[in-house]
Amino acid sequence: MVRNKQVLLKNYVDGFPKESDLEVSSDATISLELPKNESGVVLLKNLYLSCDPMMRNRMTETYLGAYMESFKPGSPLVGVGVSEVVESSHPDFQKGDYVTGYINWEEFSVVRNPQLTKIQHTDVPLSYYTGILGMAGMTAYVGFYEICSAKKGDYFFVSAAAGAVGQLVGQFAKRAGCYVVGSAGSKEKVDLLKNKFGFDDAFNYKEEQDLTATLKRYFPDGIDVYFDNVGGKMLDAVLANMRVQGRIAACGMVSQYNSLQEPEGIYNMSLVIFKSIKILGFTFYHYLHLYPKFYDLILPLLREKKIEYIEDIAEGLEKGPAALLGLFSGKNIGKQLVAVAHD
Amino acid sequence: MVRNKQVLLKNYVDGFPKESDLEVSSDATISLELPKNESGVVLLKNLYLSCDPMMRNRMTETYLGAYMESFKPGSPLVGVGVSEVVESSHPDFQKGDYVTGYINWEEFSVVRNPQLTKIQHTDVPLSYYTGILGMAGMTAYVGFYEICSAKKGDYFFVSAAAGAVGQLVGQFAKRAGCYVVGSAGSKEKVDLLKNKFGFDDAFNYKEEQDLTATLKRYFPDGIDVYFDNVGGKMLDAVLANMRVQGRIAACGMVSQYNSLQEPEGIYNMSLVIFKSIKILGFTFYHYLHLYPKFYDLILPLLREKKIEYIEDIAEGLEKGPAALLGLFSGKNIGKQLVAVAHD
């Protein structure tokens, strides 16, 4: 029996979450031997945990999504992670395998009937499976290639562009021949977009008074495709600047996740009619069959260093709450994850 | 030279339009002979004028759409109409032809370089080309068959269901095997939906306090497809009741057209993400090539009386302003049009 550090939800969250809504607890213990006479069980040593804005929604008592459930107060958070199998009585998993899937925020986990995927490609950093090779990567891939119908020469705008999804989407759009502008929340991020990720232009939305006028300045001829990670006021400003038959890939609304009970209104919806705009909500869950196709694209790009990817790694479970909550004030630069232990 | 009665825009409209914003004028005169030494001209005797909610947007100084321009104060309104050619120096049009297209709201029109379509099928009422065989019909057809991906067994909701577009959409949805509920603004219209148009159910939205709860009652398992003619609060209530991967054909937002400068907010946009909803703005303009396919479907249905269609005909240009403005308080039952003269 060893101590098993965990990050627990302390109480349901209303409004902006605080670190005190979460608790790093060392109270739990776990046996590092598998139960005898029971098969189909794996013992995981957890390595990397993904911080995703959507986890905020699971901290509310009334979960608004369609795919999951609320976290339970007193129980560990759950999110996409990467783990090492340290013991297994399950035929599909062997000691030493690396796996990815939904993982508790804790040092070790015993999992029965695991819904885990064995990691096949280990020549790339394992932490990438929390982001570019995981949910964020697939979200960017599906959103760009299956949803928004972007084509060469399109005026393409992406918000939260330095985030896990945004940085990839922008690079996909550049590779497809679009004119790409991104928004982010600091000068440092704007510099990254322009100088590292190869965006045509970028701006710091926090320095802008009138987002409609800002977008008019960056897109004097209007926007063909908007990849929306933030919702709210930016979405309204984009609607005012969309071109006829423009497409909005609605991927996230991080600006709204802390006020789901009192969301901001969107006031330009009539323009959806007047300009024949399509707003396309999506999730990668409905496209899981495309994982092989996505890996065929992304793995060579990574190996040949033809795509840039930045991670923001918090070391240790103790830093998990701050890392997760930092997403909502834009503290992270690139993909935010927590390293529980290293491979 | 004869008197040429017209309906003029008197001034740009702000808010809810009043009859005094329009003027029925007998000041203009027109020659019933074509100009000599000029070809490509047609003289029209105007018969039927369509009243469309979208005309409201053209009464504002700052036109928000992408396809047309504002009306000019002192000039006649323009809308879809049906006319008889009384003189022609244009090779494509002969005296006695019936044509449809954008027509001034006046008794006679001289048109140079006419953008008019000669009516081929005259065994159906000519007035139908203002509606079921014109813009409303094509809008219903495109919205249903090209946009919203409705399939057998889908839970289908349409607002303004007794209107020109709604009554057709509901019938298309029934023919496709959907479960169809419509909303309208009076008991009489609700009765029509249930008893004449064959909807599975219908309700009077003006009698409902909480539209979200109302829709939950009519669709306990949620809505797959919403055909939106009204926008505003109904759209918000629908978002709360949509099923995962539901589609919203965004056809009109008549509830908002009189407050375009101060529109209502839509507060449930986060659900577009959480439930992978698609909001699909469209206009029939982008599908004009489908007219033959549409006629192949609709003309036999009309001739065999397999589709119901109700017109609300105002007799005489004098009644034009009231007929047009009545759209915004839901006075019309079925397709509103003005008969300037009969064929």
PDB file of N, CA and C in Angstrom, chain B residues 134-216:
ATOM      1  N   GLY B 134     -42.674  30.382 -56.193  1.00  0.00           N
ATOM      2  CA  GLY B 134     -41.666  31.441 -56.247  1.00  0.00           C
ATOM      3  C   GLY B 134     -40.689  31.330 -55.090  1.00  0.00           C
ATOM      4  N   MET B 135     -40.424  32.467 -54.476  1.00  0.00           N
ATOM      5  CA  MET B 135     -39.388  32.531 -53.456  1.00  0.00           C
ATOM      6  C   MET B 135     -39.727  31.666 -52.242  1.00  0.00           C
ATOM      7  N   ALA B 136     -40.960  31.727 -51.773  1.00  0.00           N
ATOM      8  CA  ALA B 136     -41.327  30.954 -50.575  1.00  0.00           C
ATOM      9  C   ALA B 136     -41.210  29.459 -50.843  1.00  0.00           C
ATOM     10  N   GLY B 137     -41.695  29.049 -52.006  1.00  0.00           N
ATOM     11  CA  GLY B 137     -41.630  27.633 -52.349  1.00  0.00           C
ATOM     12  C   GLY B 137     -40.199  27.145 -52.447  1.00  0.00           C
ATOM     13  N   MET B 138     -39.371  27.916 -53.154  1.00  0.00           N
ATOM     14  CA  MET B 138     -37.969  27.522 -53.306  1.00  0.00           C
ATOM     15  C   MET B 138     -37.246  27.549 -51.962  1.00  0.00           C
ATOM     16  N   THR B 139     -37.604  28.516 -51.114  1.00  0.00           N
ATOM     17  CA  THR B 139     -36.975  28.599 -49.796  1.00  0.00           C
ATOM     18  C   THR B 139     -37.320  27.363 -48.972  1.00  0.00           C
ATOM     19  N   ALA B 140     -38.586  26.979 -49.016  1.00  0.00           N
ATOM     20  CA  ALA B 140     -38.997  25.772 -48.288  1.00  0.00           C
ATOM     21  C   ALA B 140     -38.292  24.537 -48.857  1.00  0.00           C
ATOM     22  N   TYR B 141     -38.238  24.472 -50.184  1.00  0.00           N
ATOM     23  CA  TYR B 141     -37.632  23.313 -50.854  1.00  0.00           C
ATOM     24  C   TYR B 141     -36.140  23.205 -50.529  1.00  0.00           C
ATOM     25  N   VAL B 142     -35.426  24.306 -50.726  1.00  0.00           N
ATOM     26  CA  VAL B 142     -33.980  24.309 -50.478  1.00  0.00           C
ATOM     27  C   VAL B 142     -33.709  24.036 -48.995  1.00  0.00           C
ATOM     28  N   GLY B 143     -34.447  24.729 -48.134  1.00  0.00           N
ATOM     29  CA  GLY B 143     -34.230  24.565 -46.702  1.00  0.00           C
ATOM     30  C   GLY B 143     -34.465  23.135 -46.261  1.00  0.00           C
ATOM     31  N   PHE B 144     -35.516  22.541 -46.803  1.00  0.00           N
ATOM     32  CA  PHE B 144     -35.815  21.181 -46.362  1.00  0.00           C
ATOM     33  C   PHE B 144     -34.913  20.141 -47.026  1.00  0.00           C
ATOM     34  N   TYR B 145     -34.787  20.212 -48.342  1.00  0.00           N
ATOM     35  CA  TYR B 145     -34.095  19.126 -49.049  1.00  0.00           C
ATOM     36  C   TYR B 145     -32.579  19.319 -49.167  1.00  0.00           C
ATOM     37  N   GLU B 146     -32.107  20.563 -49.058  1.00  0.00           N
ATOM     38  CA  GLU B 146     -30.666  20.792 -49.249  1.00  0.00           C
ATOM     39  C   GLU B 146     -29.945  21.165 -47.958  1.00  0.00           C
ATOM     40  N   ILE B 147     -30.671  21.665 -46.977  1.00  0.00           N
ATOM     41  CA  ILE B 147     -30.001  22.247 -45.810  1.00  0.00           C
ATOM     42  C   ILE B 147     -30.113  21.384 -44.551  1.00  0.00           C
ATOM     43  N   CYS B 148     -31.320  20.957 -44.199  1.00  0.00           N
ATOM     44  CA  CYS B 148     -31.489  20.485 -42.817  1.00  0.00           C
ATOM     45  C   CYS B 148     -31.341  18.979 -42.618  1.00  0.00           C
ATOM     46  N   SER B 149     -31.105  18.234 -43.710  1.00  0.00           N
ATOM     47  CA  SER B 149     -30.825  16.793 -43.592  1.00  0.00           C
ATOM     48  C   SER B 149     -31.843  16.064 -42.718  1.00  0.00           C
ATOM     49  N   ALA B 150     -33.116  16.375 -42.910  1.00  0.00           N
ATOM     50  CA  ALA B 150     -34.147  15.680 -42.138  1.00  0.00           C
ATOM     51  C   ALA B 150     -34.362  14.286 -42.711  1.00  0.00           C
ATOM     52  N   LYS B 151     -34.583  13.338 -41.812  1.00  0.00           N
ATOM     53  CA  LYS B 151     -34.820  11.974 -42.280  1.00  0.00           C
ATOM     54  C   LYS B 151     -35.996  11.365 -41.526  1.00  0.00           C
ATOM     55  N   LYS B 152     -36.457  10.259 -42.064  1.00  0.00           N
ATOM     56  CA  LYS B 152     -37.610   9.563 -41.489  1.00  0.00           C
ATOM     57  C   LYS B 152     -37.452   9.376 -39.977  1.00  0.00           C
ATOM     58  N   GLY B 153     -38.491   9.706 -39.242  1.00  0.00           N
ATOM     59  CA  GLY B 153     -38.456   9.523 -37.794  1.00  0.00           C
ATOM     60  C   GLY B 153     -37.893  10.703 -37.021  1.00  0.00           C
ATOM     61  N   ASP B 154     -37.354  11.679 -37.715  1.00  0.00           N
ATOM     62  CA  ASP B 154     -36.809  12.846 -37.015  1.00  0.00           C
ATOM     63  C   ASP B 154     -37.918  13.647 -36.332  1.00  0.00           C
ATOM     64  N   TYR B 155     -37.599  14.215 -35.180  1.00  0.00           N
ATOM     65  CA  TYR B 155     -38.498  15.161 -34.515  1.00  0.00           C
ATOM     66  C   TYR B 155     -38.244  16.531 -35.111  1.00  0.00           C
ATOM     67  N   PHE B 156     -39.272  17.074 -35.760  1.00  0.00           N
ATOM     68  CA  PHE B 156     -39.117  18.252 -36.619  1.00  0.00           C
ATOM     69  C   PHE B 156     -40.023  19.367 -36.115  1.00  0.00           C
ATOM     70  N   PHE B 157     -39.432  20.533 -35.897  1.00  0.00           N
ATOM     71  CA  PHE B 157     -40.201  21.677 -35.423  1.00  0.00           C
ATOM     72  C   PHE B 157     -40.037  22.834 -36.402  1.00  0.00           C
ATOM     73  N   VAL B 158     -41.153  23.497 -36.726  1.00  0.00           N
ATOM     74  CA  VAL B 158     -41.096  24.671 -37.599  1.00  0.00           C
ATOM     75  C   VAL B 158     -41.912  25.795 -36.963  1.00  0.00           C
ATOM     76  N   SER B 159     -41.310  26.995 -36.941  1.00  0.00           N
ATOM     77  CA  SER B 159     -42.006  28.164 -36.406  1.00  0.00           C
ATOM     78  C   SER B 159     -42.614  28.971 -37.551  1.00  0.00           C
ATOM     79  N   ALA B 160     -43.534  29.884 -37.210  1.00  0.00           N
ATOM     80  CA  ALA B 160     -44.305  30.601 -38.231  1.00  0.00           C
ATOM     81  C   ALA B 160     -44.845  29.582 -39.237  1.00  0.00           C
ATOM     82  N   ALA B 161     -45.399  28.512 -38.680  1.00  0.00           N
ATOM     83  CA  ALA B 161     -45.704  27.325 -39.486  1.00  0.00           C
ATOM     84  C   ALA B 161     -46.873  27.519 -40.429  1.00  0.00           C
ATOM     85  N   ALA B 162     -47.715  28.505 -40.152  1.00  0.00           N
ATOM     86  CA  ALA B 162     -48.843  28.753 -41.058  1.00  0.00           C
ATOM     87  C   ALA B 162     -48.481  29.773 -42.132  1.00  0.00           C
ATOM     88  N   GLY B 163     -47.263  30.276 -42.100  1.00  0.00           N
ATOM     89  CA  GLY B 163     -46.820  31.247 -43.092  1.00  0.00           C
ATOM     90  C   GLY B 163     -46.490  30.591 -44.423  1.00  0.00           C
ATOM     91  N   ALA B 164     -46.065  31.409 -45.351  1.00  0.00           N
ATOM     92  CA  ALA B 164     -45.852  30.944 -46.722  1.00  0.00           C
ATOM     93  C   ALA B 164     -44.823  29.817 -46.775  1.00  0.00           C
ATOM     94  N   VAL B 165     -43.741  29.968 -46.057  1.00  0.00           N
ATOM     95  CA  VAL B 165     -42.688  28.949 -46.070  1.00  0.00           C
ATOM     96  C   VAL B 165     -43.053  27.798 -45.128  1.00  0.00           C
ATOM     97  N   GLY B 166     -43.508  28.156 -43.935  1.00  0.00           N
ATOM     98  CA  GLY B 166     -43.763  27.154 -42.907  1.00  0.00           C
ATOM     99  C   GLY B 166     -44.755  26.083 -43.316  1.00  0.00           C
ATOM    100  N   GLN B 167     -45.838  26.488 -43.964  1.00  0.00           N
ATOM    101  CA  GLN B 167     -46.858  25.492 -44.323  1.00  0.00           C
ATOM    102  C   GLN B 167     -46.309  24.452 -45.303  1.00  0.00           C
ATOM    103  N   LEU B 168     -45.402  24.881 -46.174  1.00  0.00           N
ATOM    104  CA  LEU B 168     -44.804  23.940 -47.121  1.00  0.00           C
ATOM    105  C   LEU B 168     -43.766  23.051 -46.458  1.00  0.00           C
ATOM    106  N   VAL B 169     -42.925  23.685 -45.639  1.00  0.00           N
ATOM    107  CA  VAL B 169     -41.883  22.925 -44.951  1.00  0.00           C
ATOM    108  C   VAL B 169     -42.502  21.798 -44.129  1.00  0.00           C
ATOM    109  N   GLY B 170     -43.564  22.125 -43.404  1.00  0.00           N
ATOM    110  CA  GLY B 170     -44.218  21.111 -42.588  1.00  0.00           C
ATOM    111  C   GLY B 170     -44.740  19.950 -43.429  1.00  0.00           C
ATOM    112  N   GLN B 171     -45.291  20.279 -44.585  1.00  0.00           N
ATOM    113  CA  GLN B 171     -45.800  19.214 -45.453  1.00  0.00           C
ATOM    114  C   GLN B 171     -44.666  18.384 -46.066  1.00  0.00           C
ATOM    115  N   PHE B 172     -43.566  19.044 -46.421  1.00  0.00           N
ATOM    116  CA  PHE B 172     -42.399  18.284 -46.903  1.00  0.00           C
ATOM    117  C   PHE B 172     -41.901  17.334 -45.815  1.00  0.00           C
ATOM    118  N   ALA B 173     -41.867  17.847 -44.580  1.00  0.00           N
ATOM    119  CA  ALA B 173     -41.358  17.031 -43.474  1.00  0.00           C
ATOM    120  C   ALA B 173     -42.277  15.835 -43.214  1.00  0.00           C
ATOM    121  N   LYS B 174     -43.590  16.063 -43.302  1.00  0.00           N
ATOM    122  CA  LYS B 174     -44.527  14.939 -43.134  1.00  0.00           C
ATOM    123  C   LYS B 174     -44.321  13.904 -44.245  1.00  0.00           C
ATOM    124  N   ARG B 175     -44.170  14.378 -45.474  1.00  0.00           N
ATOM    125  CA  ARG B 175     -43.966  13.448 -46.599  1.00  0.00           C
ATOM    126  C   ARG B 175     -42.695  12.621 -46.416  1.00  0.00           C
ATOM    127  N   ALA B 176     -41.698  13.228 -45.726  1.00  0.00           N
ATOM    128  CA  ALA B 176     -40.423  12.535 -45.511  1.00  0.00           C
ATOM    129  C   ALA B 176     -40.476  11.614 -44.293  1.00  0.00           C
ATOM    130  N   GLY B 177     -41.605  11.610 -43.585  1.00  0.00           N
ATOM    131  CA  GLY B 177     -41.737  10.688 -42.449  1.00  0.00           C
ATOM    132  C   GLY B 177     -41.280  11.238 -41.115  1.00  0.00           C
ATOM    133  N   CYS B 178     -41.197  12.554 -41.004  1.00  0.00           N
ATOM    134  CA  CYS B 178     -40.833  13.158 -39.720  1.00  0.00           C
ATOM    135  C   CYS B 178     -42.065  13.296 -38.829  1.00  0.00           C
ATOM    136  N   TYR B 179     -41.813  13.448 -37.528  1.00  0.00           N
ATOM    137  CA  TYR B 179     -42.858  13.854 -36.588  1.00  0.00           C
ATOM    138  C   TYR B 179     -42.808  15.369 -36.525  1.00  0.00           C
ATOM    139  N   VAL B 180     -43.914  16.037 -36.935  1.00  0.00           N
ATOM    140  CA  VAL B 180     -43.863  17.469 -37.215  1.00  0.00           C
ATOM    141  C   VAL B 180     -44.772  18.264 -36.279  1.00  0.00           C
ATOM    142  N   VAL B 181     -44.177  19.234 -35.606  1.00  0.00           N
ATOM    143  CA  VAL B 181     -44.938  20.172 -34.778  1.00  0.00           C
ATOM    144  C   VAL B 181     -44.653  21.583 -35.283  1.00  0.00           C
ATOM    145  N   GLY B 182     -45.683  22.406 -35.317  1.00  0.00           N
ATOM    146  CA  GLY B 182     -45.513  23.786 -35.751  1.00  0.00           C
ATOM    147  C   GLY B 182     -46.005  24.762 -34.705  1.00  0.00           C
ATOM    148  N   SER B 183     -45.438  25.957 -34.711  1.00  0.00           N
ATOM    149  CA  SER B 183     -45.962  27.026 -33.863  1.00  0.00           C
ATOM    150  C   SER B 183     -46.531  28.123 -34.743  1.00  0.00           C
ATOM    151  N   ALA B 184     -47.574  28.777 -34.220  1.00  0.00           N
ATOM    152  CA  ALA B 184     -48.197  29.885 -34.944  1.00  0.00           C
ATOM    153  C   ALA B 184     -48.801  30.813 -33.897  1.00  0.00           C
ATOM    154  N   GLY B 185     -49.407  31.909 -34.366  1.00  0.00           N
ATOM    155  CA  GLY B 185     -49.807  32.958 -33.431  1.00  0.00           C
ATOM    156  C   GLY B 185     -51.299  33.106 -33.189  1.00  0.00           C
ATOM    157  N   SER B 186     -52.097  32.121 -33.581  1.00  0.00           N
ATOM    158  CA  SER B 186     -53.530  32.194 -33.270  1.00  0.00           C
ATOM    159  C   SER B 186     -54.131  30.795 -33.268  1.00  0.00           C
ATOM    160  N   LYS B 187     -55.288  30.696 -32.615  1.00  0.00           N
ATOM    161  CA  LYS B 187     -55.985  29.416 -32.559  1.00  0.00           C
ATOM    162  C   LYS B 187     -56.368  28.950 -33.964  1.00  0.00           C
ATOM    163  N   GLU B 188     -56.808  29.912 -34.778  1.00  0.00           N
ATOM    164  CA  GLU B 188     -57.225  29.585 -36.143  1.00  0.00           C
ATOM    165  C   GLU B 188     -56.068  28.947 -36.926  1.00  0.00           C
ATOM    166  N   LYS B 189     -54.873  29.524 -36.770  1.00  0.00           N
ATOM    167  CA  LYS B 189     -53.718  28.977 -37.491  1.00  0.00           C
ATOM    168  C   LYS B 189     -53.335  27.593 -36.965  1.00  0.00           C
ATOM    169  N   VAL B 190     -53.409  27.443 -35.655  1.00  0.00           N
ATOM    170  CA  VAL B 190     -53.089  26.142 -35.061  1.00  0.00           C
ATOM    171  C   VAL B 190     -54.053  25.074 -35.584  1.00  0.00           C
ATOM    172  N   ASP B 191     -55.332  25.433 -35.688  1.00  0.00           N
ATOM    173  CA  ASP B 191     -56.309  24.488 -36.228  1.00  0.00           C
ATOM    174  C   ASP B 191     -55.965  24.116 -37.673  1.00  0.00           C
ATOM    175  N   LEU B 192     -55.584  25.113 -38.452  1.00  0.00           N
ATOM    176  CA  LEU B 192     -55.198  24.843 -39.839  1.00  0.00           C
ATOM    177  C   LEU B 192     -54.021  23.866 -39.900  1.00  0.00           C
ATOM    178  N   LEU B 193     -53.039  24.107 -39.063  1.00  0.00           N
ATOM    179  CA  LEU B 193     -51.837  23.257 -39.090  1.00  0.00           C
ATOM    180  C   LEU B 193     -52.224  21.801 -38.823  1.00  0.00           C
ATOM    181  N   LYS B 194     -53.103  21.620 -37.826  1.00  0.00           N
ATOM    182  CA  LYS B 194     -53.440  20.252 -37.433  1.00  0.00           C
ATOM    183  C   LYS B 194     -54.439  19.606 -38.398  1.00  0.00           C
ATOM    184  N   ASN B 195     -55.378  20.423 -38.885  1.00  0.00           N
ATOM    185  CA  ASN B 195     -56.483  19.820 -39.630  1.00  0.00           C
ATOM    186  C   ASN B 195     -56.361  19.927 -41.142  1.00  0.00           C
ATOM    187  N   LYS B 196     -55.666  20.929 -41.614  1.00  0.00           N
ATOM    188  CA  LYS B 196     -55.545  21.070 -43.069  1.00  0.00           C
ATOM    189  C   LYS B 196     -54.160  20.648 -43.572  1.00  0.00           C
ATOM    190  N   PHE B 197     -53.126  21.102 -42.855  1.00  0.00           N
ATOM    191  CA  PHE B 197     -51.766  20.823 -43.336  1.00  0.00           C
ATOM    192  C   PHE B 197     -51.198  19.494 -42.825  1.00  0.00           C
ATOM    193  N   GLY B 198     -51.939  18.849 -41.935  1.00  0.00           N
ATOM    194  CA  GLY B 198     -51.541  17.499 -41.519  1.00  0.00           C
ATOM    195  C   GLY B 198     -50.371  17.427 -40.557  1.00  0.00           C
ATOM    196  N   PHE B 199     -50.107  18.512 -39.827  1.00  0.00           N
ATOM    197  CA  PHE B 199     -49.061  18.453 -38.798  1.00  0.00           C
ATOM    198  C   PHE B 199     -49.478  17.474 -37.701  1.00  0.00           C
ATOM    199  N   ASP B 200     -48.500  16.858 -37.064  1.00  0.00           N
ATOM    200  CA  ASP B 200     -48.811  15.965 -35.947  1.00  0.00           C
ATOM    201  C   ASP B 200     -49.330  16.739 -34.750  1.00  0.00           C
ATOM    202  N   ASP B 201     -48.800  17.942 -34.566  1.00  0.00           N
ATOM    203  CA  ASP B 201     -49.271  18.772 -33.463  1.00  0.00           C
ATOM    204  C   ASP B 201     -48.889  20.224 -33.749  1.00  0.00           C
ATOM    205  N   ALA B 202     -49.453  21.141 -32.992  1.00  0.00           N
ATOM    206  CA  ALA B 202     -49.169  22.562 -33.199  1.00  0.00           C
ATOM    207  C   ALA B 202     -49.570  23.314 -31.942  1.00  0.00           C
ATOM    208  N   PHE B 203     -48.957  24.482 -31.721  1.00  0.00           N
ATOM    209  CA  PHE B 203     -49.347  25.288 -30.564  1.00  0.00           C
ATOM    210  C   PHE B 203     -49.276  26.772 -30.906  1.00  0.00           C
ATOM    211  N   ASN B 204     -50.027  27.553 -30.113  1.00  0.00           N
ATOM    212  CA  ASN B 204     -50.062  29.004 -30.242  1.00  0.00           C
ATOM    213  C   ASN B 204     -49.026  29.595 -29.291  1.00  0.00           C
ATOM    214  N   TYR B 205     -47.939  30.083 -29.836  1.00  0.00           N
ATOM    215  CA  TYR B 205     -46.836  30.552 -28.979  1.00  0.00           C
ATOM    216  C   TYR B 205     -47.252  31.733 -28.117  1.00  0.00           C
ATOM    217  N   LYS B 206     -48.283  32.480 -28.548  1.00  0.00           N
ATOM    218  CA  LYS B 206     -48.703  33.647 -27.766  1.00  0.00           C
ATOM    219  C   LYS B 206     -49.382  33.255 -26.446  1.00  0.00           C
ATOM    220  N   GLU B 207     -49.799  32.004 -26.365  1.00  0.00           N
ATOM    221  CA  GLU B 207     -50.450  31.538 -25.128  1.00  0.00           C
ATOM    222  C   GLU B 207     -49.469  30.854 -24.178  1.00  0.00           C
ATOM    223  N   GLU B 208     -48.200  30.828 -24.546  1.00  0.00           N
ATOM    224  CA  GLU B 208     -47.215  30.103 -23.736  1.00  0.00           C
ATOM    225  C   GLU B 208     -46.360  31.086 -22.943  1.00  0.00           C
ATOM    226  N   GLN B 209     -46.112  30.754 -21.682  1.00  0.00           N
ATOM    227  CA  GLN B 209     -45.301  31.616 -20.813  1.00  0.00           C
ATOM    228  C   GLN B 209     -43.822  31.301 -20.949  1.00  0.00           C
ATOM    229  N   ASP B 210     -43.517  30.015 -21.082  1.00  0.00           N
ATOM    230  CA  ASP B 210     -42.133  29.550 -21.007  1.00  0.00           C
ATOM    231  C   ASP B 210     -41.910  28.615 -22.199  1.00  0.00           C
ATOM    232  N   LEU B 211     -41.339  29.168 -23.261  1.00  0.00           N
ATOM    233  CA  LEU B 211     -41.229  28.394 -24.506  1.00  0.00           C
ATOM    234  C   LEU B 211     -40.334  27.164 -24.357  1.00  0.00           C
ATOM    235  N   THR B 212     -39.342  27.264 -23.463  1.00  0.00           N
ATOM    236  CA  THR B 212     -38.479  26.099 -23.248  1.00  0.00           C
ATOM    237  C   THR B 212     -39.293  24.936 -22.696  1.00  0.00           C
ATOM    238  N   ALA B 213     -40.155  25.239 -21.734  1.00  0.00           N
ATOM    239  CA  ALA B 213     -41.015  24.201 -21.155  1.00  0.00           C
ATOM    240  C   ALA B 213     -42.045  23.712 -22.180  1.00  0.00           C
ATOM    241  N   THR B 214     -42.561  24.634 -22.978  1.00  0.00           N
ATOM    242  CA  THR B 214     -43.536  24.255 -24.011  1.00  0.00           C
ATOM    243  C   THR B 214     -42.933  23.236 -24.967  1.00  0.00           C
ATOM    244  N   LEU B 215     -41.735  23.542 -25.451  1.00  0.00           N
ATOM    245  CA  LEU B 215     -41.102  22.631 -26.418  1.00  0.00           C
ATOM    246  C   LEU B 215     -40.777  21.291 -25.773  1.00  0.00           C
ATOM    247  N   LYS B 216     -40.415  21.323 -24.501  1.00  0.00           N
ATOM    248  CA  LYS B 216     -40.149  20.079 -23.769  1.00  0.00           C
ATOM    249  C   LYS B 216     -41.420  19.218 -23.727  1.00  0.00           C
TER     250      LYS B 216
END
